[in-house]
């Protein structure tokens, strides 16, 4: 029997008999190329990339990222749109995935322990628009749950699959949800159920509402704010009682990354009695704009205020891009200083921070020239 013919049979039972990543890629590529319907291609690709209990942790993470990429590609309007969206969203998804499994290093099941210092079982995508990120995370969660169920007897009693309580997407626009996210969700569920003995519903719920007003206490462990400006994020975070909602994880990707704008967000989470630890950051340069992704985790207390870029310096995968970010913004501030003779308060704070931190000694002279009377 040919690989192509064998693939058609194998895919029906793939969730019962996981295959190696190499075999899955051969099967999926052979069939996907002959399938005109994008939702059917999505089904085949998703099933062929189900995380396998036999793969190591690194391969498992890669499978989930591949699922997210395939979902986003299927939902994007065209290839150009997809490549830009994926370039911007993939570092954010990686932060979320990393946060969810950080307490189970060495495990191969993308699960978290109930006995860890914090559990990460659900996430809300606020301002989800047409739901590309929400649906991608839901597909990752569904795939991880399939892997978990297949090998449940080998799991510790206190482990749970990635985002085991699912995803919530919210947006202020009912039209965006109805014509985008909900329509796509219906077609995706239909595609996944087509070759299954049961009706499949991806673990995602979409709601119309402003900010965090649509959530109840304990309903979501984490919140994503992406694709919006700093001022909008700041309003959402400061006008909602994050304590009462019992939210413990925040993932932020503002569209304006000027240091003084980012400081507004970082201050809101680390000052005035707010205790959020900056756990990780990543940075992407796309279309002439920098996107800094930040992951904050609730803490009992803040030992010291962390500035934007704290986790990026000396992080090999980000260092070159972050250095370009610093170079660009120092030049920008030098122009401001020349025109006005002084800097705005948060711009000056950022310069003082660079000047006082030995990790930024490369920019000492440039920062000195921007010091008052420097």
XYZ file of C-alpha atoms in Angstrom, residues 97-336:
240
model
C 3.356 27.856 26.300
C 6.541 28.335 28.296
C 4.627 29.813 31.234
C 2.231 26.880 31.293
C 4.919 24.205 31.504
C 7.652 25.958 33.492
C 6.841 23.942 36.610
C 7.139 20.582 34.877
C 10.588 20.647 33.304
C 11.489 17.282 31.907
C 7.899 16.120 31.384
C 6.820 15.203 27.875
C 3.099 15.807 28.155
C 2.772 19.605 28.123
C 1.074 19.401 31.511
C 1.238 21.341 34.753
C 1.028 20.152 38.325
C -1.784 21.092 40.658
C 0.804 21.153 43.452
C 2.987 23.752 41.730
C 3.197 27.291 43.095
C 0.586 28.444 40.563
C -1.584 26.587 38.112
C -2.270 27.779 34.618
C -5.378 26.026 33.282
C -7.249 28.696 31.317
C -6.609 31.920 29.460
C -8.661 34.844 28.149
C -7.816 36.695 24.946
C -9.216 40.198 25.501
C -9.855 42.170 22.325
C -9.665 38.968 20.296
C -11.172 40.534 17.134
C -11.702 37.665 14.652
C -10.275 35.117 17.083
C -7.077 33.996 15.359
C -5.097 33.785 18.588
C -7.991 32.393 20.651
C -8.714 29.644 18.136
C -5.026 28.776 17.763
C -4.664 28.357 21.530
C -7.885 26.317 21.629
C -6.509 23.940 18.995
C -3.316 23.568 21.016
C -5.370 22.817 24.136
C -7.567 20.284 22.329
C -4.526 18.503 20.872
C -2.789 18.372 24.240
C -5.941 16.909 25.815
C -6.052 14.172 23.146
C -2.471 13.231 23.934
C -3.249 13.257 27.651
C -6.279 10.964 27.287
C -4.381 8.490 25.133
C -1.745 7.994 27.815
C -3.720 8.912 30.941
C -2.659 5.861 32.932
C 0.971 6.978 32.747
C 0.295 10.485 34.090
C 0.709 11.580 37.674
C -2.668 12.067 39.343
C -1.996 15.790 39.802
C -1.055 16.656 36.223
C -3.298 18.354 33.695
C -2.887 19.018 29.955
C -2.068 22.438 28.527
C -4.926 24.925 29.130
C -7.147 22.138 30.448
C -9.995 24.576 31.213
C -9.834 26.100 27.766
C -9.809 29.562 26.228
C -12.153 32.551 26.369
C -12.099 35.173 23.649
C -13.793 38.523 24.175
C -14.278 41.598 22.043
C -16.337 44.750 22.211
C -17.505 44.185 18.619
C -20.309 41.655 18.198
C -19.847 41.868 14.432
C -16.181 40.834 14.630
C -17.120 37.791 16.690
C -20.179 36.756 14.691
C -18.657 37.161 11.226
C -15.181 36.014 12.218
C -14.477 33.984 15.333
C -17.826 32.232 15.771
C -18.202 31.446 12.076
C -14.688 29.983 11.957
C -15.288 28.007 15.144
C -18.426 26.400 13.715
C -16.607 25.308 10.562
C -13.602 24.047 12.514
C -15.786 21.965 14.832
C -17.628 20.541 11.832
C -14.358 19.629 10.118
C -12.938 17.912 13.206
C -16.195 16.010 13.833
C -16.473 14.778 10.243
C -14.183 11.758 10.734
C -14.950 11.241 14.407
C -17.494 9.025 16.167
C -18.403 11.949 18.430
C -19.115 15.641 18.015
C -15.958 17.652 18.683
C -16.126 21.118 20.184
C -12.902 23.055 20.552
C -12.441 24.363 24.119
C -13.121 28.047 23.443
C -15.930 30.408 24.391
C -16.480 33.802 22.739
C -18.182 36.719 24.477
C -19.107 40.293 23.618
C -17.979 42.845 26.162
C -15.569 45.585 27.119
C -12.272 44.754 28.805
C -12.475 42.290 31.671
C -16.132 42.996 32.442
C -17.312 39.715 30.875
C -15.335 37.506 33.272
C -16.255 36.113 36.662
C -13.984 35.372 39.607
C -11.837 32.279 39.076
C -13.019 31.817 35.521
C -9.645 32.430 33.891
C -6.122 32.092 35.250
C -4.431 34.266 32.638
C -5.226 37.216 30.395
C -3.773 38.237 27.036
C -3.832 41.858 25.904
C -2.456 42.166 22.381
C -3.012 44.279 19.302
C -3.974 47.400 21.249
C -2.216 50.541 22.428
C -0.633 51.090 25.820
C -3.311 53.531 26.956
C -6.086 51.030 26.224
C -4.189 48.295 28.064
C -3.559 50.601 30.980
C -7.251 51.467 31.193
C -8.256 47.794 31.168
C -5.724 46.814 33.821
C -6.384 49.727 36.170
C -10.163 49.856 35.868
C -10.636 46.161 36.679
C -10.089 44.424 40.000
C -7.614 41.737 38.990
C -7.563 40.444 42.579
C -11.289 39.747 42.655
C -11.108 38.035 39.265
C -8.318 35.820 40.632
C -6.116 36.367 37.577
C -2.509 35.266 38.098
C -0.904 35.567 34.664
C -0.718 38.488 32.235
C 0.642 38.446 28.690
C 1.006 41.847 27.053
C 1.889 42.887 23.509
C 1.229 46.619 23.022
C 1.398 48.135 19.562
C 3.426 51.148 20.730
C 6.720 50.134 22.321
C 8.364 53.473 23.037
C 10.049 53.043 26.454
C 8.015 55.773 28.173
C 4.806 54.041 26.995
C 5.944 50.661 28.254
C 6.894 52.212 31.590
C 3.282 53.275 32.014
C 2.245 49.610 31.890
C 5.116 48.262 33.952
C 4.519 50.879 36.653
C 0.813 50.045 36.815
C 1.657 46.422 37.603
C 4.556 46.965 39.998
C 3.680 50.096 41.977
C 0.966 51.407 44.307
C 0.480 48.093 46.052
C 0.339 46.015 42.864
C 2.551 42.939 42.957
C 3.251 41.489 39.535
C 6.651 39.962 38.820
C 8.112 40.375 35.357
C 8.885 36.748 34.466
C 9.911 36.901 30.821
C 10.009 39.051 27.708
C 10.593 38.634 23.991
C 10.981 41.138 21.182
C 10.167 41.173 17.470
C 10.910 43.774 14.804
C 8.262 43.737 12.097
C 7.224 46.261 9.498
C 9.349 49.036 10.969
C 7.945 48.492 14.469
C 9.163 46.720 17.586
C 6.802 44.480 19.516
C 7.828 43.687 23.089
C 5.960 40.755 24.641
C 5.816 40.722 28.433
C 4.804 37.952 30.806
C 3.853 38.982 34.350
C 2.921 36.647 37.187
C 1.153 37.627 40.389
C 3.441 37.735 43.412
C 3.062 38.276 47.137
C 5.469 41.196 46.979
C 7.749 43.045 44.570
C 11.425 43.063 45.525
C 12.422 45.655 42.941
C 10.816 47.477 40.018
C 11.803 45.942 36.699
C 12.100 48.169 33.656
C 11.077 47.189 30.109
C 13.783 45.017 28.602
C 14.940 43.544 31.909
C 14.639 39.973 30.580
C 15.918 40.810 27.091
C 19.432 41.952 27.910
C 21.909 39.074 27.579
C 19.160 36.814 26.222
C 20.867 35.355 23.178
C 17.761 34.939 21.051
C 16.767 38.581 21.582
C 19.991 40.487 22.180
C 20.633 41.798 18.658
C 17.041 42.958 18.171
C 16.945 44.554 21.607
C 20.200 46.407 20.975
C 18.708 47.812 17.777
C 15.664 48.863 19.806
C 17.889 50.740 22.280
C 19.949 52.369 19.522
C 16.813 53.560 17.752
C 15.159 55.015 20.834
C 18.290 56.717 22.127
C 18.605 58.427 18.752
C 14.950 59.372 18.935
C 15.427 60.859 22.405
C 18.547 62.715 21.316
C 16.445 64.431 18.652
C 13.803 65.285 21.255
